Coordinates of C-alpha atoms in Angstrom, one line a residue:
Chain A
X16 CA -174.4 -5.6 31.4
X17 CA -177.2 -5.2 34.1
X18 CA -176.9 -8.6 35.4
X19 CA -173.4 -8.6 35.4
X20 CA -172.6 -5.6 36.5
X21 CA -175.4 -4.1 38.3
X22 CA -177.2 -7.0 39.7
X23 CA -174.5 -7.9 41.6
X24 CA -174.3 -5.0 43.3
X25 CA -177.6 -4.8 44.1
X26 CA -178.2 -8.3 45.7
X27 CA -175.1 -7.2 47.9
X28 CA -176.8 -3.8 48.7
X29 CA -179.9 -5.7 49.5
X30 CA -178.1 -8.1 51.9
X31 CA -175.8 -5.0 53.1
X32 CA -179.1 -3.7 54.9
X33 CA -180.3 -6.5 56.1
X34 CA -179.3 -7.2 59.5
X35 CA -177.8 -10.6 60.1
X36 CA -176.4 -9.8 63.6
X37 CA -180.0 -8.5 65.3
X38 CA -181.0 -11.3 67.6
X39 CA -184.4 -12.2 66.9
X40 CA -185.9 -13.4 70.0
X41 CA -187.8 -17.2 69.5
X42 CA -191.9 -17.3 69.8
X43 CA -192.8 -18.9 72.4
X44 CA -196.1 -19.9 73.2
X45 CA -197.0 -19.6 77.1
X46 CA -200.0 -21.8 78.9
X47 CA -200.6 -20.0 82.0
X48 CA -202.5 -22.7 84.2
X49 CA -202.1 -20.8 87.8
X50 CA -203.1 -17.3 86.6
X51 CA -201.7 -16.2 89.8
X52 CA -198.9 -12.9 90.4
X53 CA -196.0 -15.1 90.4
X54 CA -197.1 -17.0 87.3
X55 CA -197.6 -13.3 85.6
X56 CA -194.4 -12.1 87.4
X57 CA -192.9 -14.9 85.3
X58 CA -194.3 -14.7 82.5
X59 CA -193.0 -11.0 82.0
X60 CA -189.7 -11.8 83.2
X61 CA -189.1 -14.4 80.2
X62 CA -190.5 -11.5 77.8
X63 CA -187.9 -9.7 78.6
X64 CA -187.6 -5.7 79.1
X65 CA -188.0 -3.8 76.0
X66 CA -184.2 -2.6 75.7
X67 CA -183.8 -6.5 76.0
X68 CA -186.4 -8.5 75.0
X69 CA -185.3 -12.4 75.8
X70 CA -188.3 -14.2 74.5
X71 CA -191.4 -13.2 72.4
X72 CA -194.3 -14.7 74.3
X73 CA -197.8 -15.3 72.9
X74 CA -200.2 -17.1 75.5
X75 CA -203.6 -18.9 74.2
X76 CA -205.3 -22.2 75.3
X77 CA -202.7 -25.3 75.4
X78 CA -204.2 -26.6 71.9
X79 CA -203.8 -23.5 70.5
X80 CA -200.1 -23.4 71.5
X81 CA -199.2 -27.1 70.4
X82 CA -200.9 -26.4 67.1
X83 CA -198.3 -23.2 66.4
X84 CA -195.5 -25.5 67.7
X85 CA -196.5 -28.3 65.8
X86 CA -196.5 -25.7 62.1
X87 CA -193.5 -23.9 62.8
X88 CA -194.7 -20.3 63.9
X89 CA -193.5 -21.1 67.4
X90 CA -190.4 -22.9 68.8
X91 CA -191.2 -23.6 71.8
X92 CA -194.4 -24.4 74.4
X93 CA -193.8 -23.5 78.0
X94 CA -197.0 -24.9 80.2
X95 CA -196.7 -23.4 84.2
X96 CA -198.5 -25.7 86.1
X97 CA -201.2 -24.8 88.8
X98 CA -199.6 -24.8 91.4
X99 CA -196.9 -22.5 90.3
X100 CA -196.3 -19.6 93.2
X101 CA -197.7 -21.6 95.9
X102 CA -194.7 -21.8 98.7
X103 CA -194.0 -25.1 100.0
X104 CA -195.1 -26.9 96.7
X105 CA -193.2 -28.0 93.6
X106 CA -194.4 -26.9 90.7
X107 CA -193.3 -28.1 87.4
X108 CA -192.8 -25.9 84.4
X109 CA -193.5 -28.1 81.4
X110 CA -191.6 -27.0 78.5
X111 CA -192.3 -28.9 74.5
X112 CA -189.3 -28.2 71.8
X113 CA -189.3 -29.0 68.3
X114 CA -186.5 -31.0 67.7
X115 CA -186.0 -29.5 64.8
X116 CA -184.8 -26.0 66.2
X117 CA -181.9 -27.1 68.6
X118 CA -180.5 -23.6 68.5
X119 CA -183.8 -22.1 69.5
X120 CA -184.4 -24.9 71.9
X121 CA -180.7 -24.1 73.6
X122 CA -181.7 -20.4 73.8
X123 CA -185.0 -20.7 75.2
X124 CA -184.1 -23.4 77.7
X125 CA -180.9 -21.3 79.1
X126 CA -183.3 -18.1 79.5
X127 CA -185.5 -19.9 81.3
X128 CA -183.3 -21.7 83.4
X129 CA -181.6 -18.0 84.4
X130 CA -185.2 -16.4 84.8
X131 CA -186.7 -19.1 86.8
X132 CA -183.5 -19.1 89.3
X133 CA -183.6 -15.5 89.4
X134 CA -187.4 -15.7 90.5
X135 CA -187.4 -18.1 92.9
X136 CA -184.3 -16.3 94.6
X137 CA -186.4 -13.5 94.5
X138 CA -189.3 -15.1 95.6
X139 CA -188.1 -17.3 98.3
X140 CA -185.9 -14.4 99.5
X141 CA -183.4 -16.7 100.7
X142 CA -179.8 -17.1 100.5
X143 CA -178.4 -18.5 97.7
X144 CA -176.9 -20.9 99.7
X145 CA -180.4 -21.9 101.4
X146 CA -182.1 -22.2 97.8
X147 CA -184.0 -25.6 97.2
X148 CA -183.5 -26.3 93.8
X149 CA -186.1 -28.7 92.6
X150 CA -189.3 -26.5 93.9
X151 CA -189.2 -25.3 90.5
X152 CA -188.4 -28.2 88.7
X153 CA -188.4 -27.8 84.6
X154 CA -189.0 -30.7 82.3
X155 CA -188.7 -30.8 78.5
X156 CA -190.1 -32.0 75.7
X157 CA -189.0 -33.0 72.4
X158 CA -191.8 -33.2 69.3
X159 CA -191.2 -33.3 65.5
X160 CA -193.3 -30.7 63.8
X161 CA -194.9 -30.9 60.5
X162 CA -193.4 -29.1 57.9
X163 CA -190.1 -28.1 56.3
X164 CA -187.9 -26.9 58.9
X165 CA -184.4 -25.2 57.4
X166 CA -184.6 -27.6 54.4
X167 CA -187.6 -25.4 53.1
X168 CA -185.7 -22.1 52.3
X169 CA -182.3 -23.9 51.6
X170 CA -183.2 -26.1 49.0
X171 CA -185.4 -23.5 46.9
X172 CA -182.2 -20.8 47.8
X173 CA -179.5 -23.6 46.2
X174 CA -181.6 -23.9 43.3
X175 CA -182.1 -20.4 42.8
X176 CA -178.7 -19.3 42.5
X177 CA -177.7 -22.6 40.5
X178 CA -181.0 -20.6 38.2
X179 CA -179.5 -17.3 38.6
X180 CA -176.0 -18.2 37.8
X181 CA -176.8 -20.2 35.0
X182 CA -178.7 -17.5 33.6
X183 CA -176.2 -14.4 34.5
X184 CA -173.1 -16.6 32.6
X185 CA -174.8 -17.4 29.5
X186 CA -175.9 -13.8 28.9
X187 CA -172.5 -12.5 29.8
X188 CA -170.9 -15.2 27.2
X189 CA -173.3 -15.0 24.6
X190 CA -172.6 -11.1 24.4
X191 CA -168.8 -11.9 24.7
X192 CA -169.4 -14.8 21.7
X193 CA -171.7 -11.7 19.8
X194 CA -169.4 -8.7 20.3
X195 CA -165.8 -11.1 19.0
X196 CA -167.8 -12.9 16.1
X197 CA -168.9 -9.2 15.2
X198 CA -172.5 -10.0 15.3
X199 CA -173.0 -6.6 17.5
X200 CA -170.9 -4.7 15.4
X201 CA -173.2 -5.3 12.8
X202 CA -176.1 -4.8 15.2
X203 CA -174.7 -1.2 15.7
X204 CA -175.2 -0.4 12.1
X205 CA -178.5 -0.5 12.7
X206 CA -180.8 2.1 14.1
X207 CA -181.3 0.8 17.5
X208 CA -179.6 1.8 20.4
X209 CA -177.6 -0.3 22.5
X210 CA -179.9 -0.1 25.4
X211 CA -183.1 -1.0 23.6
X212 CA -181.8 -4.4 22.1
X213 CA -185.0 -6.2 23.3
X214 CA -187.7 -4.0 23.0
X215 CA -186.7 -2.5 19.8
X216 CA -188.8 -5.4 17.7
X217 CA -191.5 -4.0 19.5
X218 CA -191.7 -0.5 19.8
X219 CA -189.5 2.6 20.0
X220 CA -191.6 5.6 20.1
X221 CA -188.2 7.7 19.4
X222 CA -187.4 5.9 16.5
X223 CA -191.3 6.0 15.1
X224 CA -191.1 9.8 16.0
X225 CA -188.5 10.3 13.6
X226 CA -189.8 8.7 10.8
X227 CA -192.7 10.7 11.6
X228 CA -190.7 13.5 10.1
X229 CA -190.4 11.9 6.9
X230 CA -192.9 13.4 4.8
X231 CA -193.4 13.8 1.0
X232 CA -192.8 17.2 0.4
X233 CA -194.9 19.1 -2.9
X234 CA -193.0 22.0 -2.9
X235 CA -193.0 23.4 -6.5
X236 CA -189.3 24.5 -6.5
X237 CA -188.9 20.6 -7.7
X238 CA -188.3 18.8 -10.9
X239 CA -192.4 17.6 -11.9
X240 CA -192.2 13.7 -11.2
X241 CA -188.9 13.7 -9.1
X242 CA -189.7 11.7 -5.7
X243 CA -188.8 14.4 -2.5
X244 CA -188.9 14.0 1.1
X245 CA -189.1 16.2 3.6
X246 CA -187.2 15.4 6.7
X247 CA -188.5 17.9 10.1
X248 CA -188.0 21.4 8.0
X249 CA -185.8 20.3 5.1
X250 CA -185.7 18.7 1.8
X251 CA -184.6 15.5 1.3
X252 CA -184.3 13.0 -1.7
X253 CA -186.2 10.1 -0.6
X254 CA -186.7 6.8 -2.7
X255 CA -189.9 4.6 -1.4
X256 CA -190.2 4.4 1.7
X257 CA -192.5 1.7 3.0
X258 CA -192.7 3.1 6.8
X259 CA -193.7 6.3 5.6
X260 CA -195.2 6.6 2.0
X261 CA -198.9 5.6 4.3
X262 CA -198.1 8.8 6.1
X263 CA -197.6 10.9 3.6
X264 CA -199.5 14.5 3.8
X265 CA -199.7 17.3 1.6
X266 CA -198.3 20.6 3.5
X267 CA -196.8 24.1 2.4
X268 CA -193.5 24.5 1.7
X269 CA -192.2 27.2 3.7
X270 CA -188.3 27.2 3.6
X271 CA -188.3 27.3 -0.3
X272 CA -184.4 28.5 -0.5
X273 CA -183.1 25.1 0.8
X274 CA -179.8 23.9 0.8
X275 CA -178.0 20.3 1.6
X276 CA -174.9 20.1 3.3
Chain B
X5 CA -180.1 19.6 -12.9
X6 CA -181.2 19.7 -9.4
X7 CA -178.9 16.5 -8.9
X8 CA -176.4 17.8 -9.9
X9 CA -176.8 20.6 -6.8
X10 CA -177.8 18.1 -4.3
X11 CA -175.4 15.9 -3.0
X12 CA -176.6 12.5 -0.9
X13 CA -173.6 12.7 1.0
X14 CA -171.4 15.1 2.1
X15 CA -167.8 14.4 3.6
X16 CA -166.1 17.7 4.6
X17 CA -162.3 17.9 5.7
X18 CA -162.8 14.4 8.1
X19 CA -160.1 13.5 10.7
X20 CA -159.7 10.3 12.6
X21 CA -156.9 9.6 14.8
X22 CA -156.3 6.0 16.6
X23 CA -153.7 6.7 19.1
X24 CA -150.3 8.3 17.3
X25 CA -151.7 6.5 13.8
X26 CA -154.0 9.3 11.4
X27 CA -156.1 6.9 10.2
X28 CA -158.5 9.6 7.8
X29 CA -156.7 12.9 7.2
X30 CA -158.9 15.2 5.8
X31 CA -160.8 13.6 3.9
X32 CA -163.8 15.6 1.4
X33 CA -165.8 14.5 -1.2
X34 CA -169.7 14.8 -2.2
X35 CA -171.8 12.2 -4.1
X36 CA -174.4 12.6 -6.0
X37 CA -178.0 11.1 -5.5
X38 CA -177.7 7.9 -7.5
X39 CA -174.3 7.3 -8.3
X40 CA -172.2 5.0 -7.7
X41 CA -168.9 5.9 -6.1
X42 CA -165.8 4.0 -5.5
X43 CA -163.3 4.0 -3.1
X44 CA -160.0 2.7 -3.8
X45 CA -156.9 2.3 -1.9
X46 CA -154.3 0.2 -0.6
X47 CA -155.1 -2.0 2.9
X48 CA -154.8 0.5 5.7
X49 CA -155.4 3.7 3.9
X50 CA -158.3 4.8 5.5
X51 CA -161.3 3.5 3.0
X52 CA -163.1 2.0 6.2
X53 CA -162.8 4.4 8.7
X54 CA -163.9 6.6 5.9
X55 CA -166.9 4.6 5.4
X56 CA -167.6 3.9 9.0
X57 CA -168.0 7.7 10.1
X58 CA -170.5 8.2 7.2
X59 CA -172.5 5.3 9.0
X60 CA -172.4 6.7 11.9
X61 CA -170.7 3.9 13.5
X62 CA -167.3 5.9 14.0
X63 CA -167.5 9.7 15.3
X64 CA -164.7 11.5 13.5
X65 CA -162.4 13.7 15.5
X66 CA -163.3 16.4 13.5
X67 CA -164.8 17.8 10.0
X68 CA -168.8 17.1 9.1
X69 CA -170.4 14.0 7.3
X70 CA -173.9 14.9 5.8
X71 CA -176.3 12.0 5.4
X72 CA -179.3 12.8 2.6
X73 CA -179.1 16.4 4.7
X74 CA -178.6 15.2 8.2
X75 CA -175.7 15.4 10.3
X76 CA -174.0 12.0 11.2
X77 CA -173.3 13.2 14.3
X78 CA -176.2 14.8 15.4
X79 CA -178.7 11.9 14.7
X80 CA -176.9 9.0 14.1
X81 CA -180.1 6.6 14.7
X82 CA -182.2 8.8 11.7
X83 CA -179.3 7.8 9.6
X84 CA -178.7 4.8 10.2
X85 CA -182.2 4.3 9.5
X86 CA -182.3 5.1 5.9
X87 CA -178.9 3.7 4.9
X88 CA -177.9 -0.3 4.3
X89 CA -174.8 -1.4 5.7
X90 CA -172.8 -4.1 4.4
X91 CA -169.9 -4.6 7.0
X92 CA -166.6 -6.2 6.1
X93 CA -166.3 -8.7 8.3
X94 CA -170.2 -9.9 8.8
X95 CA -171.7 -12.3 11.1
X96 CA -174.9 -13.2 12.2
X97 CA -176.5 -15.5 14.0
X98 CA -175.3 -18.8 13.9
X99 CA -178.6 -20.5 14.4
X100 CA -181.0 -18.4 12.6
X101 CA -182.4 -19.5 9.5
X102 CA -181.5 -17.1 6.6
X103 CA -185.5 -16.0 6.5
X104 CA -185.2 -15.4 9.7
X105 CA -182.0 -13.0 9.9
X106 CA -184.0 -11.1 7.1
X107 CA -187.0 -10.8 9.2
X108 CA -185.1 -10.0 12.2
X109 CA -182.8 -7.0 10.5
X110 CA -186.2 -5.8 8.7
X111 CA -187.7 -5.6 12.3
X112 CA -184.6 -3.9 13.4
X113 CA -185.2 -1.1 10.7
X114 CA -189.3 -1.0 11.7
X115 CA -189.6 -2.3 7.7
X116 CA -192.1 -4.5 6.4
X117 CA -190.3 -7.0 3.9
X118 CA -191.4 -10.2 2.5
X119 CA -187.7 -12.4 3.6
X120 CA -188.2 -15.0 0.3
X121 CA -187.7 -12.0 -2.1
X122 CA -185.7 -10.3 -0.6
X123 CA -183.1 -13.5 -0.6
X124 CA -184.0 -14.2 -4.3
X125 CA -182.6 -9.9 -4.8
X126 CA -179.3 -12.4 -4.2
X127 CA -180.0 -15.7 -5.3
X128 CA -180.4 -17.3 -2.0
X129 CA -184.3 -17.9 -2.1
X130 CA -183.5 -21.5 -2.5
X131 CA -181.0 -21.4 0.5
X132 CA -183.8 -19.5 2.8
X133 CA -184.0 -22.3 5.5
X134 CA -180.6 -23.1 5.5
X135 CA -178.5 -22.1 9.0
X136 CA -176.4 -19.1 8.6
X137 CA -173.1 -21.3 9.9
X138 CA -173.8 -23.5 6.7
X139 CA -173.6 -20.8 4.6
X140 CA -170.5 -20.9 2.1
X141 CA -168.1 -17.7 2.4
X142 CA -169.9 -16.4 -0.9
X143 CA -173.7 -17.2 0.2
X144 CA -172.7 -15.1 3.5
X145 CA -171.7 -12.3 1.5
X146 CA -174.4 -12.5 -0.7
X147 CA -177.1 -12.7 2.4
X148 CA -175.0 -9.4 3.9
X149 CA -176.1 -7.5 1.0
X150 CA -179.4 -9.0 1.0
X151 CA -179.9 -7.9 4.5
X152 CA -178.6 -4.4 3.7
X153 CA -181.2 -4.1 1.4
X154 CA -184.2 -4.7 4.1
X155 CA -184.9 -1.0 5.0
X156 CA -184.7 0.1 0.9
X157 CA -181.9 2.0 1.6
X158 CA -181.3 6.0 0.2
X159 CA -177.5 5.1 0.9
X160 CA -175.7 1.8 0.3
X161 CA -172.2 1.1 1.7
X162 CA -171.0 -1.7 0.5
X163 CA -167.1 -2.4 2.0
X164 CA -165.5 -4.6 0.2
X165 CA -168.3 -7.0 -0.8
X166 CA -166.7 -9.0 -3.4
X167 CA -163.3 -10.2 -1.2
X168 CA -163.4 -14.0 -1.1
X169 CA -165.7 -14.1 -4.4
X170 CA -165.5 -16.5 -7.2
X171 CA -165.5 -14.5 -10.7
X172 CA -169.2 -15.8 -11.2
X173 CA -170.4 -14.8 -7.6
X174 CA -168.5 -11.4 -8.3
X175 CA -170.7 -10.9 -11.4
X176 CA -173.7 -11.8 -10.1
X177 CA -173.1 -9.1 -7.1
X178 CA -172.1 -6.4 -9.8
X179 CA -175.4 -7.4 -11.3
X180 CA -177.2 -6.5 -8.1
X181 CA -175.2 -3.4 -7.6
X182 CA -176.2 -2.3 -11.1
X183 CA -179.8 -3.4 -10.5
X184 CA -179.7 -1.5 -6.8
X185 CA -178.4 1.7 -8.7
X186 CA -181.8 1.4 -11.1
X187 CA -184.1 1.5 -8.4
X188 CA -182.6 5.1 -7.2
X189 CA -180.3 4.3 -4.3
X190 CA -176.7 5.9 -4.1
X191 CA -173.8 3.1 -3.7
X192 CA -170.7 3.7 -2.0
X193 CA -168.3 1.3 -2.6
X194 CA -164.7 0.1 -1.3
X195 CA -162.7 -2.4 -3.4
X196 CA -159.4 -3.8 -4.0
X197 CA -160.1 -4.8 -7.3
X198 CA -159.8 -2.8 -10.3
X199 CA -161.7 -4.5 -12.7
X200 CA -165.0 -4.0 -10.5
X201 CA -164.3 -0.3 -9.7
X202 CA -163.4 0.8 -13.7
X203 CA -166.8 -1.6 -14.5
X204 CA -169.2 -0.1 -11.7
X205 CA -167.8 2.9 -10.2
X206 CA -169.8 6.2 -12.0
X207 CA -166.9 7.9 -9.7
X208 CA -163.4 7.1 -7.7
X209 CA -161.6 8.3 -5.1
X210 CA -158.4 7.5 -5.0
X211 CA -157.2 7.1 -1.5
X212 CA -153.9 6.9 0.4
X213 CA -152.5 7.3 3.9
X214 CA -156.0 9.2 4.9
X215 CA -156.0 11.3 2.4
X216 CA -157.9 11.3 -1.2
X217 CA -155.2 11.6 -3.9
X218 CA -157.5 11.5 -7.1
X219 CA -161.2 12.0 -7.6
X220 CA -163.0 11.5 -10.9
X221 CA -164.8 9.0 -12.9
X222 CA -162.6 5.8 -14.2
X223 CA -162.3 7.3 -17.9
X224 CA -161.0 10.8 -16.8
X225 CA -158.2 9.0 -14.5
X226 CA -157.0 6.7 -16.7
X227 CA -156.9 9.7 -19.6
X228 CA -155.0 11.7 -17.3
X229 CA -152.5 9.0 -17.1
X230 CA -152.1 8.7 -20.5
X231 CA -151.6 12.4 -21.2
X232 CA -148.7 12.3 -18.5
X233 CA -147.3 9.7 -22.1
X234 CA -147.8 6.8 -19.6
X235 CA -147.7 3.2 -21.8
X236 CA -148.7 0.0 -20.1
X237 CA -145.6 -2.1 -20.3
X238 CA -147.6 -5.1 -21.9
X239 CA -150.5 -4.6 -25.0
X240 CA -153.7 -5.5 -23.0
X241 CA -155.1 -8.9 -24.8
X242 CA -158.6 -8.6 -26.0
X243 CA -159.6 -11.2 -23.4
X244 CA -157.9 -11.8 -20.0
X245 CA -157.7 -15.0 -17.3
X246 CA -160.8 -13.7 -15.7
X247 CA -162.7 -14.7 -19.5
X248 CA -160.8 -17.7 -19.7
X249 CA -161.9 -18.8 -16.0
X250 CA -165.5 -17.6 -17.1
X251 CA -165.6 -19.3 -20.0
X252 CA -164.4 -22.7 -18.4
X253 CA -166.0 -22.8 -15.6
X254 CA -170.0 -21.3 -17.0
X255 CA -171.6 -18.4 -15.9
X256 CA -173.7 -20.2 -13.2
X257 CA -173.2 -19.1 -9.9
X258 CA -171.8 -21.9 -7.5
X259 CA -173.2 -22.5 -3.7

């Protein structure tokens, strides 16, 4: 019932709330080598404003940066060189992919291509016609990281739901195959309730509650020798009783005028 | 007699109606701790539905079944608890061993039971590692009464538990019921055959389109027929084809 049913629902409640279409702007690791105003000018272009962030930039030493790459934290490594801001010299902005991540790779490479135009033309202050394309020239790099890549959530994802909907159709068909051979008819003659199928084996404080009640009863209103029980406040006949003859207590009769029925 | 005062179940004025079809029309009748009590009736009359409200595993449309002094309706579980069921179509599981369904069904009803003697109550002891899908159509009925025996039921309902019997399984279960009656434990019974109803029945209700139409014990009905100047059309022999079967064919019961 709850895994067909239920479950079902919930994994598309889960998925309902979480938000597919948010873009998730890529890591990328920055090596600021100029440390000048342009090079920070840049830097906080690429990040983006925080209605729009474009890319989510960590900086750190060069080795640092490669080693994120390299593991997958980061998808991209974008060194500025020097001379970066300097007028009259070309600096080169050295940028490492993982191959892995083309769509990351497309994304990073077109925002900086439209950030690094938009700087230099702000920059340079020139005409657009007048702008000297190659003083910021960008070069890329492609490296294979270590790792899993896409493969490492996919394959344990197929082979969960091959798991999950293995397990989801033989419970739903062995209770189909139980309730038409008649097996849980039989099952509802017994005292356990439908809901505590599995645990009942176990325990079922209800249940043990109620056999609490079953007592002996010693009132003197009986026949001497005839077996009674007393069930919660009334009089029962009661043959032995395993479950409860251990519990048995001696206790006052007070509702001598019983009747059954 | 207090027994006499105190009846182990209680059936007042039940109704049950599936759809436009009254399956139990008023139906009342009280038995009495230890007895034996019989329910006859053509197929479709109402015996089951009868039987299945006094489990608990039916609630009537109206009227009051009484338990050993609880309420079917109001705590099914606590009855359910202290009676044996034997269901007419059974089934277990396929795969269990028989030792193990007895276990199981004892764990079911929080009972302690030893599953080798239980089984040898009906004769399967020898069978007790055999699959239930192995069983022969008399060995399953046999291990449906066994397993209605687990919790030492107050109340036994036993519907229709000889159907599909050879004469000497049928004897050995009438054996058992006689035996179960013994040990204190009130037996109700359904049946299509008359035989086993006039040889263990202590009462009989007579039952027809959902409503009783004679109550008493075997003797006093067919009496009462006799004083209507009833005559059977043939003399009854002093031995019938059941004997004859019997005496071919040897007491022993068959697997």
């Amino acid at each position: 019932m709850f895994w067909a049913q239920f479950f079902p629902l919930l994994i598309m409640i889960i998925f309902g709330m979480m938000n597919f279409d948010k873009y998730a702007s890529p890591n990328v690791g920055i090596y600021d080598a100029a440390n000048n105003d342009a090079s920070q000018a840049l830097i906080l272009a690429l990040g983006g404003t925080s209605d729009e962030e474009l890319l989510s930039v960590t900086t750190g030493t060069l080795d640092e940066l490669h080693n994120e790459l390299e593991f997958g934290s980061s998808r991209a490594v974008i060194e500025i060189s020097t001379n970066y801001g300097i007028s009259g010299e070309f600096a080169e902005i050295k940028v490492t992919y993982d191959e892995r991540f083309q769509q990351e790779r497309a994304v990073v490479s077109t925002i900086l291509g439209q950030v690094t135009d938009a700087v230099f033309k702000e920059a340079a202050q020139v005409p657009d016609e007048y702008r000297v394309e190659n003083s910021i020239g960008v070069s890329e790099t492609l490296i294979t990281g270590q790792g899993q890549g896409f493969k490492a959530w996919l394959i344990p994802g197929v082979a969960a739901m091959a798991i999950m909907q293995t397990g989801l159709f033989t419970v739903v068909f062995t209770l189909v195959r139980f309730k038409s051979e008649g097996v849980l008819r039989r099952l509802k003659a017994t005292p356990i309730g439908a809901c505590s199928l599995p645990r009942r084996a176990t325990h079922d404080k209800g249940y043990r509650r109620r056999r609490a009640n079953l007592r002996t009863c010693h009132s003197g209103s009986h026949r001497a020798g005839s077996k009674r029980w007393r069930w919660k406040n009334r009089c029962v006949v009661r043959p032995n009783d395993p479950c409860t003859s251990r519990r048995s207590t001696i206790h006052s009769d007070r509702s001598r005028s019983f009747r059954l029925g | 007699m207090t027994n006499a005062i105190d009846p182990v179940i209680v059936a007042k004025d039940l109704r049950k109606k599936y759809g436009d079809i009254t399956a139990v029309n008023g139906i009342s009748f009280e038995v009495r701790p230890g007895e034996v009590f019989g329910m006859l009736g053509p197929n479709g009359a109402g015996k089951t539905t009868t039987v299945e409200i006094l489990e608990g595993m039916r609630d009537a449309d109206s009227g009051e079944a009484i338990i050993n002094g609880i309420n079917v309706k109001d705590d099914p579980t606590a009855v359910k608890a202290m009676i044996g069921v034997q269901l007419q179509q059974n089934a277990f599981f396929d795969n269990l061993k028989l030792s193990e369904i007895v276990d199981l069904y004892a764990k079911l009803y929080l009972a302690k039971v030893d599953p080798v003697e239980v089984l040898s109550r009906v004769g399967l002891d020898n069978r007790k590692n055999a699959k239930y899908a192995e069983l022969s159509g008399g060995q399953k009925q046999r291990l449906s009464v066994a397993v209605a025996l687990v919790n030492d039921p107050v109340v036994l309902f036993l519907d229709e538990p000889t159907t599909g019997l050879d004469p000497q399984a049928r004897r050995q279960l009438w054996e058992l019921v006689r035996k179960i009656q013994a040990g204190g434990a009130t037996i109700v019974l359904t049946t299509h055959y008359m035989e086993e109803a006039e040889e263990l029945c202590d009462r009989i209700a007579v039952v027809e389109n959902g409503e009783i139409i004679a109550l008493d014990t075997p003797d006093a009905l067919i009496d009462q027929l006799l004083s209507t100047g009833f005559k059977p059309e043939k003399r009854v022999r002093e031995a019938n084809l059941d004997d004859v079967f019997l005496n071919l064919t040897g007491h022993d019961l068959r697997d």
